[in-house]
């Protein structure tokens, strides 16, 4: 009788834990720093004496990914992490960066060119298995991003780049807070996908002969400026 009661008690506790976890709201923190993988994707860093205005569309800048899983409800602030990483990557390649709240610009404005960044699509699939002492998380994340650079004076597009960055990650940790441990695994996959996307875009920029021609033109015009 005691064994039966104990078993029922243990099962009740486990069911309560599962139900409780499913109601938990988790917002794992994404990394705002660039990883070594991002720099490897870029291939090289080449500073240019160019004044670049940056407009990240609200759909990308404010992007949040919400996932309802058995372990809890997860919210990832992707837009903030992506924007911070992109700004850092661009700062290695352009002398001056200006941030725009609207996509409009005027002829002979303060910058040489303007870069537009748009989210085309995002796809994510998160899974997790939890045991008594560990949690195993599987993640698939894909970003489809389009960017273009326009010469402000000519009002002409001089470069267009797209990326279909994706990553698949497996993550295992030991601990009793299964939903938090899984969240860290999901965050790693998202961080890697962001780094891949930014690395691909910067690399694509460096390979464009047309963009290089304009970079040299803008650099010559800014020669001698502090």
CSV table of C-alpha atoms in Angstrom, one decimal:
chain,number,residue,atom,x,y,z
A,1,UNK,CA,0.0,0.0,0.0
A,2,UNK,CA,2.8,2.4,0.9
A,3,UNK,CA,4.6,1.6,-2.4
A,4,UNK,CA,1.4,2.3,-4.3
A,5,UNK,CA,0.9,5.6,-2.5
A,6,UNK,CA,4.5,6.6,-3.1
A,7,UNK,CA,4.3,5.8,-6.8
A,8,UNK,CA,1.1,7.9,-7.1
A,9,UNK,CA,2.7,10.7,-5.2
A,10,UNK,CA,5.8,10.7,-7.4
A,11,UNK,CA,3.7,10.6,-10.6
A,12,UNK,CA,1.6,13.5,-9.3
A,13,UNK,CA,4.7,15.6,-8.7
A,14,UNK,CA,6.0,14.8,-12.2
A,15,UNK,CA,2.7,15.8,-13.8
A,16,UNK,CA,2.6,19.0,-11.9
A,17,UNK,CA,6.1,19.8,-13.0
A,18,UNK,CA,5.3,19.2,-16.6
A,19,UNK,CA,2.2,21.3,-16.5
A,20,UNK,CA,4.0,24.0,-14.6
A,21,UNK,CA,6.9,24.1,-17.1
A,22,UNK,CA,4.5,24.4,-20.0
A,23,UNK,CA,3.2,27.7,-18.5
A,24,UNK,CA,6.7,29.2,-18.0
A,25,UNK,CA,7.6,32.2,-20.1
A,26,UNK,CA,11.3,32.2,-21.0
A,27,UNK,CA,13.2,35.0,-22.9
A,28,UNK,CA,16.8,33.6,-23.5
A,29,UNK,CA,19.3,36.3,-24.0
A,30,UNK,CA,20.9,36.5,-27.5
A,31,UNK,CA,24.6,37.5,-27.9
A,32,UNK,CA,25.2,40.9,-29.4
A,33,UNK,CA,28.9,40.2,-30.1
A,34,UNK,CA,30.2,38.7,-33.4
A,35,UNK,CA,31.5,35.2,-33.2
A,36,UNK,CA,34.7,33.9,-34.8
A,37,UNK,CA,32.5,32.1,-37.3
A,38,UNK,CA,31.1,35.5,-38.4
A,39,UNK,CA,34.6,36.8,-39.1
A,40,UNK,CA,35.5,33.6,-41.0
A,41,UNK,CA,32.4,34.1,-43.2
A,42,UNK,CA,33.4,37.7,-43.9
A,43,UNK,CA,36.8,36.4,-45.2
A,44,UNK,CA,38.4,39.8,-44.7
A,45,UNK,CA,38.1,43.2,-43.1
A,46,UNK,CA,38.7,46.2,-45.4
A,47,UNK,CA,38.1,49.7,-43.9
A,48,UNK,CA,36.8,52.3,-46.3
A,49,UNK,CA,36.7,56.1,-45.9
A,50,UNK,CA,33.0,56.1,-46.7
A,51,UNK,CA,30.0,57.6,-44.9
A,52,UNK,CA,27.3,55.0,-44.9
A,53,UNK,CA,23.7,55.6,-43.7
A,54,UNK,CA,21.9,52.4,-42.4
A,55,UNK,CA,18.2,51.7,-42.5
A,56,UNK,CA,17.0,48.4,-41.0
A,57,UNK,CA,13.3,48.0,-41.8
A,58,UNK,CA,11.1,47.7,-38.6
A,59,UNK,CA,10.1,44.1,-39.6
A,60,UNK,CA,13.8,43.1,-39.2
A,61,UNK,CA,14.8,45.6,-36.5
A,62,UNK,CA,11.9,44.7,-34.1
A,63,UNK,CA,11.7,41.0,-35.0
A,64,UNK,CA,10.7,38.7,-32.2
A,65,UNK,CA,10.3,35.0,-32.5
A,66,UNK,CA,7.8,33.3,-30.3
A,67,UNK,CA,7.6,29.6,-29.8
A,68,UNK,CA,5.1,27.6,-27.7
A,69,UNK,CA,6.7,24.3,-26.7
A,70,UNK,CA,6.0,21.6,-24.1
A,71,UNK,CA,8.8,23.1,-21.9
A,72,UNK,CA,7.4,26.6,-22.0
A,73,UNK,CA,6.7,29.7,-24.1
A,74,UNK,CA,9.9,31.1,-25.6
A,75,UNK,CA,10.5,34.7,-26.9
A,76,UNK,CA,13.7,35.6,-28.8
A,77,UNK,CA,14.6,39.2,-29.4
A,78,UNK,CA,16.2,38.5,-32.8
A,79,UNK,CA,15.9,42.0,-34.2
A,80,UNK,CA,17.9,43.7,-31.5
A,81,UNK,CA,20.7,41.1,-31.6
A,82,UNK,CA,20.8,41.1,-35.4
A,83,UNK,CA,21.0,45.0,-35.6
A,84,UNK,CA,23.8,45.2,-33.0
A,85,UNK,CA,25.8,42.5,-34.8
A,86,UNK,CA,25.3,44.1,-38.2
A,87,UNK,CA,26.3,47.5,-36.9
A,88,UNK,CA,29.5,46.1,-35.4
A,89,UNK,CA,30.3,44.3,-38.7
A,90,UNK,CA,29.8,47.4,-40.8
A,91,UNK,CA,31.9,49.5,-38.4
A,92,UNK,CA,34.9,47.4,-39.3
A,93,UNK,CA,34.4,48.3,-43.0
A,94,UNK,CA,33.1,51.9,-43.0
A,95,UNK,CA,34.6,54.9,-41.4
A,96,UNK,CA,31.3,56.6,-40.5
A,97,UNK,CA,27.9,55.0,-39.9
A,98,UNK,CA,24.6,56.9,-39.5
A,99,UNK,CA,21.4,55.4,-38.4
A,100,UNK,CA,18.1,56.2,-40.1
A,101,UNK,CA,14.6,55.9,-38.8
A,102,UNK,CA,13.0,56.3,-42.2
A,103,UNK,CA,14.0,55.0,-45.6
A,104,UNK,CA,13.9,58.5,-47.2
A,105,UNK,CA,17.0,60.5,-48.0
A,106,UNK,CA,17.8,63.7,-49.7
A,107,UNK,CA,20.3,64.4,-52.5
A,108,UNK,CA,23.7,65.7,-51.3
A,109,UNK,CA,22.8,64.5,-47.8
A,110,UNK,CA,25.4,63.8,-45.0
A,111,UNK,CA,26.3,60.3,-46.3
A,112,UNK,CA,27.7,58.9,-49.5
A,113,UNK,CA,25.4,55.9,-49.6
A,114,UNK,CA,22.5,54.3,-47.8
A,115,UNK,CA,22.2,50.6,-47.0
A,116,UNK,CA,18.7,49.1,-46.7
A,117,UNK,CA,18.3,45.7,-44.9
A,118,UNK,CA,15.1,43.8,-45.1
A,119,UNK,CA,13.8,40.5,-43.7
A,120,UNK,CA,12.3,38.3,-46.4
A,121,UNK,CA,11.6,35.1,-44.5
A,122,UNK,CA,12.4,33.2,-41.3
A,123,UNK,CA,11.9,29.6,-40.4
A,124,UNK,CA,12.6,27.9,-37.1
A,125,UNK,CA,11.9,24.5,-35.6
A,126,UNK,CA,12.7,23.8,-31.9
A,127,UNK,CA,12.5,20.4,-30.1
A,128,UNK,CA,13.5,19.2,-26.7
A,129,UNK,CA,13.6,16.1,-24.6
A,130,UNK,CA,14.0,16.3,-20.9
A,131,UNK,CA,14.9,13.7,-18.3
A,132,UNK,CA,15.4,13.6,-14.6
A,133,UNK,CA,18.8,15.2,-14.8
A,134,UNK,CA,19.4,16.6,-18.3
A,135,UNK,CA,17.7,18.2,-21.3
A,136,UNK,CA,18.5,17.7,-24.9
A,137,UNK,CA,17.5,20.5,-27.4
A,138,UNK,CA,17.5,20.4,-31.2
A,139,UNK,CA,17.2,23.6,-33.2
A,140,UNK,CA,16.8,24.5,-36.9
A,141,UNK,CA,16.9,28.2,-37.8
A,142,UNK,CA,16.9,29.8,-41.3
A,143,UNK,CA,17.0,33.5,-42.2
A,144,UNK,CA,16.4,35.0,-45.6
A,145,UNK,CA,17.7,38.6,-45.7
A,146,UNK,CA,18.0,41.1,-48.6
A,147,UNK,CA,20.3,44.1,-48.5
A,148,UNK,CA,21.1,46.8,-51.0
A,149,UNK,CA,23.3,49.9,-51.1
A,150,UNK,CA,22.3,53.0,-53.0
A,151,UNK,CA,24.4,56.0,-54.1
A,152,UNK,CA,22.7,59.0,-52.5
A,153,UNK,CA,23.8,61.5,-55.1
A,154,UNK,CA,22.9,59.4,-58.1
A,155,UNK,CA,19.9,57.7,-56.4
A,156,UNK,CA,21.1,54.5,-57.9
A,157,UNK,CA,21.4,51.0,-56.5
A,158,UNK,CA,25.0,49.9,-56.7
A,159,UNK,CA,24.8,46.6,-54.9
A,160,UNK,CA,22.2,44.0,-53.9
A,161,UNK,CA,22.9,41.0,-51.7
A,162,UNK,CA,20.8,38.2,-50.3
A,163,UNK,CA,21.5,35.4,-47.9
A,164,UNK,CA,19.8,32.1,-47.0
A,165,UNK,CA,21.7,31.6,-43.8
A,166,UNK,CA,20.7,28.5,-41.8
A,167,UNK,CA,22.0,26.4,-38.9
A,168,UNK,CA,21.2,23.2,-37.2
A,169,UNK,CA,22.3,22.7,-33.6
A,170,UNK,CA,22.1,20.0,-30.9
A,171,UNK,CA,22.6,21.0,-27.3
A,172,UNK,CA,22.6,19.0,-24.1
A,173,UNK,CA,23.0,20.2,-20.5
A,174,UNK,CA,22.5,18.8,-17.1
A,175,UNK,CA,20.2,20.6,-14.6
A,176,UNK,CA,16.8,20.6,-13.1
A,177,UNK,CA,15.5,23.8,-14.8
A,178,UNK,CA,14.9,22.1,-18.1
A,179,UNK,CA,13.1,25.0,-19.8
A,180,UNK,CA,16.0,27.4,-19.1
A,181,UNK,CA,18.6,24.9,-20.3
A,182,UNK,CA,16.7,24.2,-23.5
A,183,UNK,CA,16.4,28.0,-24.0
A,184,UNK,CA,20.2,28.4,-24.0
A,185,UNK,CA,20.4,25.7,-26.7
A,186,UNK,CA,17.9,27.5,-28.9
A,187,UNK,CA,19.7,30.8,-28.4
A,188,UNK,CA,22.9,29.3,-29.6
A,189,UNK,CA,21.3,28.2,-32.9
A,190,UNK,CA,19.8,31.7,-33.4
A,191,UNK,CA,23.1,33.4,-32.7
A,192,UNK,CA,24.9,31.2,-35.2
A,193,UNK,CA,22.2,31.8,-37.9
A,194,UNK,CA,22.5,35.6,-37.3
A,195,UNK,CA,26.4,35.4,-37.5
A,196,UNK,CA,26.1,33.4,-40.7
A,197,UNK,CA,23.7,35.8,-42.3
A,198,UNK,CA,25.9,38.9,-41.5
A,199,UNK,CA,29.1,37.1,-42.5
A,200,UNK,CA,27.6,36.2,-45.8
A,201,UNK,CA,26.4,39.7,-46.6
A,202,UNK,CA,29.8,41.3,-45.8
A,203,UNK,CA,31.6,38.7,-47.9
A,204,UNK,CA,29.2,39.3,-50.8
A,205,UNK,CA,29.8,43.1,-50.6
A,206,UNK,CA,33.6,42.5,-50.8
A,207,UNK,CA,33.2,40.5,-53.9
A,208,UNK,CA,31.1,43.0,-55.9
A,209,UNK,CA,33.2,44.8,-58.5
A,210,UNK,CA,30.6,47.5,-59.0
A,211,UNK,CA,30.4,48.3,-55.3
A,212,UNK,CA,34.2,48.4,-55.1
A,213,UNK,CA,34.2,51.0,-57.9
A,214,UNK,CA,31.8,53.2,-55.9
A,215,UNK,CA,33.7,52.6,-52.7
A,216,UNK,CA,36.8,54.0,-54.4
A,217,UNK,CA,34.8,56.9,-55.8
A,218,UNK,CA,33.4,57.8,-52.4
A,219,UNK,CA,36.8,57.3,-50.7
A,220,UNK,CA,38.4,59.8,-53.1
A,221,UNK,CA,35.7,62.3,-52.5
A,222,UNK,CA,36.2,62.0,-48.7
A,223,UNK,CA,40.0,62.1,-49.0
A,224,UNK,CA,41.5,64.6,-46.6
A,225,UNK,CA,38.5,64.7,-44.3
A,226,UNK,CA,39.0,64.0,-40.6
